[in-house]
Amino acid sequence: MSLPPELAAIRDEAMSTSCEAWAIRHRWKLSRGIDRAGPCPRCGGTDRFSIHTKKNTFNCRKCGLSGAGVIELVIQLESKEFTEACEIVTGRRASDPIDEKRMEKLREQNERNERQREEEAARYREKAREEGYRIWHAGEKQYAGSEVDDYLFRRLRVAGLELPVRYARALPYTVKRENGRWETIHSGPAMLAALQLPDGRFGAVHRTWIDLARDKGKAELVHPDTGEALNAKTMRGAKQGCAIRLVTPDSPRRIVMGEGIETTATPYVHAFESDTAYWAAGDIGNMAGKAARDGENRMLHDQPDMADRSSFLPPDWCEELIYLCEGDDPSARTEEKVIRGLRRAQAVRAAAIASGKKLPALAIGYVPAPEGAGDLNDLVRVEE
C-alpha cells in the first residue's frame, strides 16, 4: 500500500514499537517467555490472550483480537482508524513536520527487525514441523476398532470408513501454567491427520482428542488455572498453504474444502463425486489468506491481499474450487473470509494464465453454513 509521505513517516515510527513493548508500557500482566500469555485487554480472562515476541503477533482465543504489529493491535483494541492508531502509538500528530534523517534511521531499523523476525519465525516453523512429524510418525496407521474408528462413525454415520488418519493411544495435552511452565493436563486417545505442503511433504499434524462419552466424541478440556475451555483440536507444525488430503481420486478436476476433517468428509461420505478431491484446510485463516486494505488501511474482509502467497492455493490441475462455510461464530465473518480466499485463488490462477502458463481457468463457489446448524456435519447429525 502506497501512503503519502506524512503517513508513511508516522507508520514507520509506530512500527518501531513492538507489541511486547506496547504491553509493557500499559502494564499488561503477561507471562514470561517467547509466547507471553495473560488476560485479554479487551475481554479479560486469565491467559486467553498472548503476544508472540519473535513474530510480533497477538491473539485472543476468545474474542478474536488477532493480528500482527502494534498498529493493528491498537486499531482492533481501540476501534481506531490507521492514522489515529499511529498517532496513539507515537504520541504525535501525522501532520507534524517530518525529520527526514530520523525517519530514514527508523526505516532501516524496522527493515532489520523485520528480517530478524522472518528468520526467527522460519526457524520456529521448522522446529514445530519436526515436532509435528514426530507425533504423526508415532501414530498407528491401523485404527479399525479403535476410538478413532468409533469417533468417525459418531460424526459421519458410516461404519468402517477409511481415511488417511492415524491413531494415538495416549497423546499428551500440554498447557502453559501461570508459573510459565508447560504441563501435561490430559493424556488420552486422539486422531491424527497430516497437513501436506503443496509439494506433498509433511507440513503439520492435526490432533483431535477423543472422549466418546461426549455428544460429539471430542474431549472436553479446561485450563487448570483458569477453568477456561480448551480446544480439543490443535495443530503443530507449519500449516499455512497446507491441506489435509482426505480423498484424491484418479483424475480429479474439483476440490471441495472445509476447515475441519468432519466438515469436509461429510460431502465425501454422503454426496461423493468421482471427479472431486476432498481436502481440509485446518482453519479458516489458511483458506482465506490475508485481507486487502483501503487507502485508510481499513481491512476489506472479502478482498484478498494479493501479495500474500502463504495460504492455500489449489494445484494446477484444479478447475473448480468449492469452499464450505461454517457458522459456529457469527462474529467471525466466515462467509467474507471464504469469498476472499476464493477470489485470491482465482486471481492467482488468472495471473498465471496471463503470463503464458497453460492452465485451466479456475471456477469458484462456496456452500453457506446451513441454517440452524454450525456446519454440514452438524446438519447430518441433526437429520440423523
Tab-separated table of C-alpha atoms in Angstrom:
chain	number	residue	atom	x	y	z
A	1	MET	CA	0.000	0.000	0.000
A	2	SER	CA	1.439	3.375	-1.053
A	3	LEU	CA	0.968	6.094	1.564
A	4	PRO	CA	1.534	9.854	1.483
A	5	PRO	CA	4.943	10.797	2.955
A	6	GLU	CA	3.493	12.063	6.239
A	7	LEU	CA	1.534	8.842	6.805
A	8	ALA	CA	4.469	6.667	5.786
A	9	ALA	CA	6.642	8.536	8.283
A	10	ILE	CA	4.299	8.113	11.231
A	11	ARG	CA	3.687	4.471	10.252
A	12	ASP	CA	7.433	3.748	10.302
A	13	GLU	CA	7.744	5.480	13.675
A	14	ALA	CA	4.854	3.466	15.112
A	15	MET	CA	6.264	0.201	13.731
A	16	SER	CA	9.431	0.720	15.771
A	17	THR	CA	7.322	-0.155	18.842
A	18	SER	CA	6.714	-3.898	19.222
A	19	CYS	CA	3.526	-5.465	20.565
A	20	GLU	CA	5.515	-6.612	23.590
A	21	ALA	CA	6.807	-3.078	24.246
A	22	TRP	CA	3.244	-1.743	23.985
A	23	ALA	CA	2.055	-4.327	26.518
A	24	ILE	CA	4.875	-3.446	28.914
A	25	ARG	CA	4.096	0.269	28.528
A	26	HIS	CA	0.483	-0.399	29.551
A	27	ARG	CA	1.452	-2.845	32.305
A	28	TRP	CA	-0.430	-5.810	30.904
A	29	LYS	CA	0.136	-8.881	33.051
A	30	LEU	CA	1.802	-11.382	30.721
A	31	SER	CA	3.826	-14.486	31.479
A	32	ARG	CA	7.495	-14.746	30.668
A	33	GLY	CA	8.904	-16.424	27.558
A	34	ILE	CA	8.553	-16.207	23.790
A	35	ASP	CA	4.775	-16.697	23.762
A	36	ARG	CA	3.677	-14.342	26.533
A	37	ALA	CA	0.149	-15.074	27.773
A	38	GLY	CA	-2.225	-13.289	30.105
A	39	PRO	CA	-5.639	-11.612	30.403
A	40	CYS	CA	-7.026	-10.204	27.179
A	41	PRO	CA	-7.005	-6.380	27.224
A	42	ARG	CA	-10.424	-6.476	25.567
A	43	CYS	CA	-12.361	-9.419	27.037
A	44	GLY	CA	-10.444	-10.337	30.207
A	45	GLY	CA	-9.879	-13.929	31.281
A	46	THR	CA	-6.592	-15.150	32.659
A	47	ASP	CA	-4.425	-16.498	29.846
A	48	ARG	CA	-6.598	-16.382	26.716
A	49	PHE	CA	-4.505	-13.589	25.157
A	50	SER	CA	-0.900	-13.936	24.036
A	51	ILE	CA	1.864	-11.989	22.301
A	52	HIS	CA	4.460	-13.936	20.328
A	53	THR	CA	7.605	-11.904	20.838
A	54	LYS	CA	9.511	-13.451	17.918
A	55	LYS	CA	6.736	-12.960	15.363
A	56	ASN	CA	5.422	-9.661	16.841
A	57	THR	CA	1.884	-11.077	16.664
A	58	PHE	CA	-1.045	-11.123	19.095
A	59	ASN	CA	-4.048	-13.404	19.532
A	60	CYS	CA	-7.009	-13.933	21.844
A	61	ARG	CA	-8.624	-17.345	21.552
A	62	LYS	CA	-11.892	-15.962	22.954
A	63	CYS	CA	-12.835	-12.631	21.319
A	64	GLY	CA	-10.856	-12.856	18.074
A	65	LEU	CA	-8.423	-9.996	18.786
A	66	SER	CA	-5.698	-11.171	16.432
A	67	GLY	CA	-3.078	-9.852	14.040
A	68	ALA	CA	0.480	-8.611	13.663
A	69	GLY	CA	2.154	-5.391	14.742
A	70	VAL	CA	1.289	-2.688	17.244
A	71	ILE	CA	-0.658	-0.582	14.723
A	72	GLU	CA	-3.099	-3.421	14.050
A	73	LEU	CA	-3.289	-4.113	17.790
A	74	VAL	CA	-4.396	-0.541	18.523
A	75	ILE	CA	-6.763	-0.453	15.517
A	76	GLN	CA	-8.619	-3.511	16.798
A	77	LEU	CA	-8.372	-2.866	20.518
A	78	GLU	CA	-9.441	0.785	20.457
A	79	SER	CA	-11.594	0.747	17.288
A	80	LYS	CA	-9.416	3.375	15.611
A	81	GLU	CA	-8.536	4.138	12.012
A	82	PHE	CA	-4.988	3.642	10.736
A	83	THR	CA	-3.843	7.245	11.175
A	84	GLU	CA	-5.380	7.539	14.636
A	85	ALA	CA	-3.677	4.331	15.743
A	86	CYS	CA	-0.294	5.578	14.546
A	87	GLU	CA	-0.817	8.834	16.421
A	88	ILE	CA	-1.711	6.969	19.622
A	89	VAL	CA	1.414	4.793	19.419
A	90	THR	CA	3.816	7.622	18.568
A	91	GLY	CA	2.216	10.322	20.681
A	92	ARG	CA	2.335	12.869	17.855
A	93	ARG	CA	0.145	14.099	15.005
A	94	ALA	CA	0.547	12.853	11.452
A	95	SER	CA	0.584	16.498	10.302
A	96	ASP	CA	3.671	17.313	12.407
A	97	PRO	CA	6.889	18.181	10.499
A	98	ILE	CA	8.945	15.186	9.371
A	99	ASP	CA	12.558	14.724	10.497
A	100	GLU	CA	13.904	13.007	7.383
A	101	LYS	CA	17.164	11.771	8.962
A	102	ARG	CA	15.321	10.277	11.923
A	103	MET	CA	12.743	8.667	9.635
A	104	GLU	CA	15.451	7.097	7.497
A	105	LYS	CA	17.068	5.550	10.580
A	106	LEU	CA	13.703	4.218	11.727
A	107	ARG	CA	13.015	2.680	8.312
A	108	GLU	CA	16.393	0.958	8.303
A	109	GLN	CA	15.862	-0.324	11.851
A	110	ASN	CA	12.376	-1.569	11.006
A	111	GLU	CA	13.732	-3.426	7.981
A	112	ARG	CA	16.418	-5.075	10.118
A	113	ASN	CA	13.849	-6.015	12.756
A	114	GLU	CA	11.528	-7.482	10.108
A	115	ARG	CA	14.328	-9.569	8.560
A	116	GLN	CA	15.267	-10.846	12.001
A	117	ARG	CA	11.646	-11.724	12.812
A	118	GLU	CA	11.278	-13.551	9.499
A	119	GLU	CA	14.455	-15.568	10.104
A	120	GLU	CA	13.422	-16.457	13.659
A	121	ALA	CA	9.894	-17.300	12.534
A	122	ALA	CA	11.290	-19.609	9.855
A	123	ARG	CA	13.406	-21.419	12.456
A	124	TYR	CA	10.396	-21.665	14.763
A	125	ARG	CA	8.212	-23.103	11.969
A	126	GLU	CA	10.818	-25.700	11.059
A	127	LYS	CA	11.203	-26.789	14.674
A	128	ALA	CA	7.410	-27.040	15.006
A	129	ARG	CA	7.221	-29.010	11.745
A	130	GLU	CA	9.799	-31.504	13.022
A	131	GLU	CA	7.915	-31.904	16.310
A	132	GLY	CA	4.650	-32.361	14.433
A	133	TYR	CA	6.180	-35.050	12.231
A	134	ARG	CA	7.410	-36.985	15.265
A	135	ILE	CA	3.852	-37.010	16.642
A	136	TRP	CA	2.415	-38.078	13.259
A	137	HIS	CA	5.066	-40.752	12.679
A	138	ALA	CA	4.402	-42.279	16.123
A	139	GLY	CA	0.692	-42.708	15.345
A	140	GLU	CA	-0.734	-46.095	14.377
A	141	LYS	CA	-1.836	-46.423	10.738
A	142	GLN	CA	-4.408	-49.107	11.512
A	143	TYR	CA	-7.251	-47.580	13.511
A	144	ALA	CA	-10.047	-50.121	12.880
A	145	GLY	CA	-11.739	-50.977	16.171
A	146	SER	CA	-10.080	-48.071	17.990
A	147	GLU	CA	-11.550	-44.886	19.440
A	148	VAL	CA	-10.770	-43.164	16.122
A	149	ASP	CA	-12.995	-45.670	14.309
A	150	ASP	CA	-15.813	-45.061	16.791
A	151	TYR	CA	-15.310	-41.292	16.618
A	152	LEU	CA	-15.592	-41.210	12.823
A	153	PHE	CA	-18.748	-43.312	12.987
A	154	ARG	CA	-20.165	-40.972	15.632
A	155	ARG	CA	-19.528	-37.935	13.425
A	156	LEU	CA	-20.166	-39.303	9.914
A	157	ARG	CA	-22.654	-42.161	10.476
A	158	VAL	CA	-20.726	-44.579	8.270
A	159	ALA	CA	-19.059	-47.711	9.630
A	160	GLY	CA	-15.600	-48.868	8.545
A	161	LEU	CA	-14.667	-45.552	6.933
A	162	GLU	CA	-11.080	-45.456	5.677
A	163	LEU	CA	-9.404	-42.065	5.791
A	164	PRO	CA	-5.673	-41.153	5.846
A	165	VAL	CA	-5.652	-40.563	9.599
A	166	ARG	CA	-3.764	-42.259	12.425
A	167	TYR	CA	-4.452	-43.317	15.984
A	168	ALA	CA	-2.596	-42.179	19.092
A	169	ARG	CA	-3.476	-44.287	22.127
A	170	ALA	CA	-2.456	-41.783	24.813
A	171	LEU	CA	-1.461	-38.413	23.386
A	172	PRO	CA	-0.418	-35.786	25.968
A	173	TYR	CA	-2.212	-32.418	26.009
A	174	THR	CA	0.021	-29.704	27.453
A	175	VAL	CA	-0.728	-26.141	28.543
A	176	LYS	CA	1.271	-23.241	29.910
A	177	ARG	CA	0.595	-22.735	33.616
A	178	GLU	CA	0.540	-19.439	35.487
A	179	ASN	CA	4.142	-20.028	36.587
A	180	GLY	CA	5.189	-20.005	32.912
A	181	ARG	CA	5.919	-23.739	32.745
A	182	TRP	CA	4.317	-26.203	30.348
A	183	GLU	CA	2.464	-29.096	31.955
A	184	THR	CA	0.553	-32.139	30.678
A	185	ILE	CA	-3.053	-31.860	31.914
A	186	HIS	CA	-4.550	-34.748	29.934
A	187	SER	CA	-3.453	-37.869	28.128
A	188	GLY	CA	-5.879	-39.821	26.004
A	189	PRO	CA	-6.784	-41.265	22.599
A	190	ALA	CA	-6.511	-38.906	19.648
A	191	MET	CA	-6.993	-38.847	15.893
A	192	LEU	CA	-4.015	-37.579	13.896
A	193	ALA	CA	-4.039	-36.167	10.377
A	194	ALA	CA	-1.173	-34.842	8.262
A	195	LEU	CA	-1.319	-31.431	6.596
A	196	GLN	CA	0.731	-31.637	3.414
A	197	LEU	CA	2.645	-28.816	1.770
A	198	PRO	CA	1.921	-28.107	-1.932
A	199	ASP	CA	4.823	-30.351	-2.960
A	200	GLY	CA	3.431	-33.234	-0.879
A	201	ARG	CA	5.898	-33.002	2.004
A	202	PHE	CA	4.703	-33.066	5.604
A	203	GLY	CA	3.792	-29.650	6.992
A	204	ALA	CA	1.922	-30.104	10.263
A	205	VAL	CA	-0.068	-32.562	12.346
A	206	HIS	CA	-3.734	-32.034	13.190
A	207	ARG	CA	-4.755	-33.544	16.539
A	208	THR	CA	-8.260	-34.330	17.800
A	209	TRP	CA	-8.501	-35.615	21.372
A	210	ILE	CA	-11.379	-38.076	21.742
A	211	ASP	CA	-13.859	-38.751	24.529
A	212	LEU	CA	-16.678	-40.996	23.334
A	213	ALA	CA	-18.706	-40.191	26.439
A	214	ARG	CA	-19.339	-36.720	24.939
A	215	ASP	CA	-22.027	-35.971	22.381
A	216	LYS	CA	-19.657	-35.132	19.515
A	217	GLY	CA	-16.970	-37.512	20.713
A	218	LYS	CA	-14.423	-34.758	21.373
A	219	ALA	CA	-12.691	-34.427	24.723
A	220	GLU	CA	-13.790	-31.511	26.897
A	221	LEU	CA	-10.710	-29.936	28.434
A	222	VAL	CA	-10.319	-26.986	30.799
A	223	HIS	CA	-7.312	-24.999	31.892
A	224	PRO	CA	-6.398	-25.972	35.481
A	225	ASP	CA	-5.615	-22.371	36.483
A	226	THR	CA	-8.457	-20.506	34.789
A	227	GLY	CA	-11.232	-23.039	34.217
A	228	GLU	CA	-11.478	-21.841	30.602
A	229	ALA	CA	-12.484	-24.355	27.939
A	230	LEU	CA	-9.614	-25.549	25.740
A	231	ASN	CA	-9.817	-26.600	22.114
A	232	ALA	CA	-9.773	-30.377	21.675
A	233	LYS	CA	-8.376	-29.804	18.172
A	234	THR	CA	-4.909	-28.351	17.714
A	235	MET	CA	-2.193	-28.280	15.056
A	236	ARG	CA	1.564	-28.466	15.391
A	237	GLY	CA	3.870	-27.521	12.534
A	238	ALA	CA	3.805	-25.152	9.559
A	239	LYS	CA	0.172	-25.252	8.408
A	240	GLN	CA	-0.098	-22.265	6.035
A	241	GLY	CA	-0.515	-23.377	2.422
A	242	CYS	CA	-1.096	-26.976	3.512
A	243	ALA	CA	-4.096	-29.265	3.201
A	244	ILE	CA	-5.307	-32.485	4.814
A	245	ARG	CA	-5.787	-34.534	1.649
A	246	LEU	CA	-8.586	-36.792	2.805
A	247	VAL	CA	-9.576	-38.160	-0.603
A	248	THR	CA	-7.950	-37.587	-4.002
A	249	PRO	CA	-9.438	-39.853	-6.700
A	250	ASP	CA	-7.826	-40.547	-10.060
A	251	SER	CA	-8.004	-37.586	-12.467
A	252	PRO	CA	-9.851	-35.112	-10.222
A	253	ARG	CA	-10.900	-31.703	-11.549
A	254	ARG	CA	-12.560	-30.188	-8.480
A	255	ILE	CA	-11.566	-29.613	-4.836
A	256	VAL	CA	-14.142	-29.348	-2.058
A	257	MET	CA	-12.566	-27.849	1.064
A	258	GLY	CA	-13.763	-27.059	4.576
A	259	GLU	CA	-11.907	-26.081	7.701
A	260	GLY	CA	-12.168	-29.372	9.564
A	261	ILE	CA	-11.938	-33.063	8.792
A	262	GLU	CA	-15.549	-33.786	9.754
A	263	THR	CA	-16.985	-30.892	7.714
A	264	THR	CA	-15.044	-31.886	4.602
A	265	ALA	CA	-15.616	-35.621	4.975
A	266	THR	CA	-19.385	-35.118	5.205
A	267	PRO	CA	-19.960	-34.391	1.485
A	268	TYR	CA	-17.418	-37.099	0.616
A	269	VAL	CA	-19.386	-39.686	2.577
A	270	HIS	CA	-22.891	-38.527	1.694
A	271	ALA	CA	-22.505	-36.883	-1.745
A	272	PHE	CA	-19.323	-38.289	-3.319
A	273	GLU	CA	-18.466	-37.299	-6.877
A	274	SER	CA	-15.746	-39.232	-8.685
A	275	ASP	CA	-14.068	-36.147	-10.161
A	276	THR	CA	-13.760	-34.392	-6.799
A	277	ALA	CA	-10.971	-34.291	-4.216
A	278	TYR	CA	-11.985	-33.646	-0.619
A	279	TRP	CA	-9.317	-31.711	1.276
A	280	ALA	CA	-9.458	-29.920	4.653
A	281	ALA	CA	-7.604	-26.681	5.357
A	282	GLY	CA	-7.264	-26.939	9.132
A	283	ASP	CA	-8.645	-23.470	9.792
A	284	ILE	CA	-10.293	-20.502	8.093
A	285	GLY	CA	-7.087	-18.445	8.054
A	286	ASN	CA	-5.430	-20.964	5.740
A	287	MET	CA	-8.418	-20.853	3.390
A	288	ALA	CA	-8.825	-17.072	3.364
A	289	GLY	CA	-5.328	-15.616	3.387
A	290	LYS	CA	-4.664	-12.006	4.319
A	291	ALA	CA	-7.211	-9.270	3.634
A	292	ALA	CA	-6.579	-6.214	1.486
A	293	ARG	CA	-6.811	-2.722	2.966
A	294	ASP	CA	-8.160	0.528	1.601
A	295	GLY	CA	-6.420	3.899	1.432
A	296	GLU	CA	-7.038	4.441	5.137
A	297	ASN	CA	-5.618	0.992	5.946
A	298	ARG	CA	-9.071	-0.358	6.851
A	299	MET	CA	-9.437	-4.097	6.347
A	300	LEU	CA	-11.548	-5.191	3.356
A	301	HIS	CA	-12.716	-8.529	4.693
A	302	ASP	CA	-13.882	-10.025	1.375
A	303	GLN	CA	-10.948	-8.760	-0.720
A	304	PRO	CA	-7.588	-10.573	-0.835
A	305	ASP	CA	-4.160	-9.087	-0.287
A	306	MET	CA	-2.565	-10.296	-3.499
A	307	ALA	CA	0.916	-10.008	-2.026
A	308	ASP	CA	0.058	-12.969	0.239
A	309	ARG	CA	1.245	-16.278	-1.162
A	310	SER	CA	1.491	-18.198	2.111
A	311	SER	CA	-2.085	-19.504	2.431
A	312	PHE	CA	-3.740	-22.327	0.499
A	313	LEU	CA	-3.792	-22.235	-3.286
A	314	PRO	CA	-5.208	-25.091	-5.377
A	315	PRO	CA	-2.802	-27.155	-7.508
A	316	ASP	CA	-2.567	-26.548	-11.246
A	317	TRP	CA	-4.896	-29.443	-12.157
A	318	CYS	CA	-7.811	-27.972	-10.191
A	319	GLU	CA	-10.540	-26.495	-12.424
A	320	GLU	CA	-13.068	-25.731	-9.701
A	321	LEU	CA	-12.609	-24.792	-6.046
A	322	ILE	CA	-15.556	-25.071	-3.639
A	323	TYR	CA	-15.290	-23.820	-0.053
A	324	LEU	CA	-17.599	-24.977	2.757
A	325	CYS	CA	-18.673	-22.331	5.276
A	326	GLU	CA	-19.008	-22.946	8.987
A	327	GLY	CA	-21.398	-20.812	11.024
A	328	ASP	CA	-20.327	-21.532	14.596
A	329	ASP	CA	-19.446	-17.894	15.355
A	330	PRO	CA	-21.388	-15.128	13.530
A	331	SER	CA	-18.765	-12.536	14.502
A	332	ALA	CA	-16.007	-14.465	12.723
A	333	ARG	CA	-17.010	-13.109	9.260
A	334	THR	CA	-16.586	-16.630	7.877
A	335	GLU	CA	-18.502	-16.033	4.659
A	336	GLU	CA	-16.488	-12.902	3.825
A	337	LYS	CA	-13.255	-14.763	4.529
A	338	VAL	CA	-14.334	-17.657	2.313
A	339	ILE	CA	-15.119	-15.254	-0.523
A	340	ARG	CA	-11.737	-13.582	-0.001
A	341	GLY	CA	-9.877	-16.870	-0.287
A	342	LEU	CA	-11.765	-17.887	-3.418
A	343	ARG	CA	-11.132	-14.538	-5.092
A	344	ARG	CA	-7.465	-14.809	-4.226
A	345	ALA	CA	-7.152	-18.295	-5.723
A	346	GLN	CA	-8.978	-17.252	-8.893
A	347	ALA	CA	-6.861	-14.104	-9.308
A	348	VAL	CA	-3.609	-16.043	-8.848
A	349	ARG	CA	-4.706	-18.556	-11.479
A	350	ALA	CA	-5.759	-15.801	-13.909
A	351	ALA	CA	-2.387	-14.087	-13.482
A	352	ALA	CA	-0.575	-17.356	-14.179
A	353	ILE	CA	-2.589	-17.877	-17.366
A	354	ALA	CA	-1.937	-14.291	-18.446
A	355	SER	CA	1.805	-14.895	-18.014
A	356	GLY	CA	1.639	-17.679	-20.600
A	357	LYS	CA	1.190	-20.789	-18.467
A	358	LYS	CA	-1.141	-23.372	-19.991
A	359	LEU	CA	-3.531	-23.920	-17.098
A	360	PRO	CA	-7.295	-24.337	-16.880
A	361	ALA	CA	-9.319	-21.342	-15.737
A	362	LEU	CA	-10.450	-21.687	-12.139
A	363	ALA	CA	-14.164	-21.649	-11.334
A	364	ILE	CA	-15.055	-20.834	-7.733
A	365	GLY	CA	-18.037	-21.246	-5.421
A	366	TYR	CA	-18.990	-21.770	-1.809
A	367	VAL	CA	-21.624	-23.526	0.265
A	368	PRO	CA	-23.075	-21.258	3.002
A	369	ALA	CA	-23.353	-22.591	6.524
A	370	PRO	CA	-26.654	-24.477	6.873
A	371	GLU	CA	-29.346	-22.600	8.738
A	372	GLY	CA	-29.778	-23.889	12.280
A	373	ALA	CA	-26.510	-25.840	12.256
A	374	GLY	CA	-22.867	-24.883	12.625
A	375	ASP	CA	-21.621	-26.804	9.584
A	376	LEU	CA	-22.550	-29.604	7.193
A	377	ASN	CA	-21.569	-32.252	9.691
A	378	ASP	CA	-23.906	-30.795	12.297
A	379	LEU	CA	-26.686	-30.894	9.711
A	380	VAL	CA	-26.092	-34.597	9.050
A	381	ARG	CA	-26.120	-35.340	12.771
A	382	VAL	CA	-29.322	-33.355	13.322
A	383	GLU	CA	-31.059	-35.147	10.455
A	384	GLU	CA	-29.869	-38.485	11.774
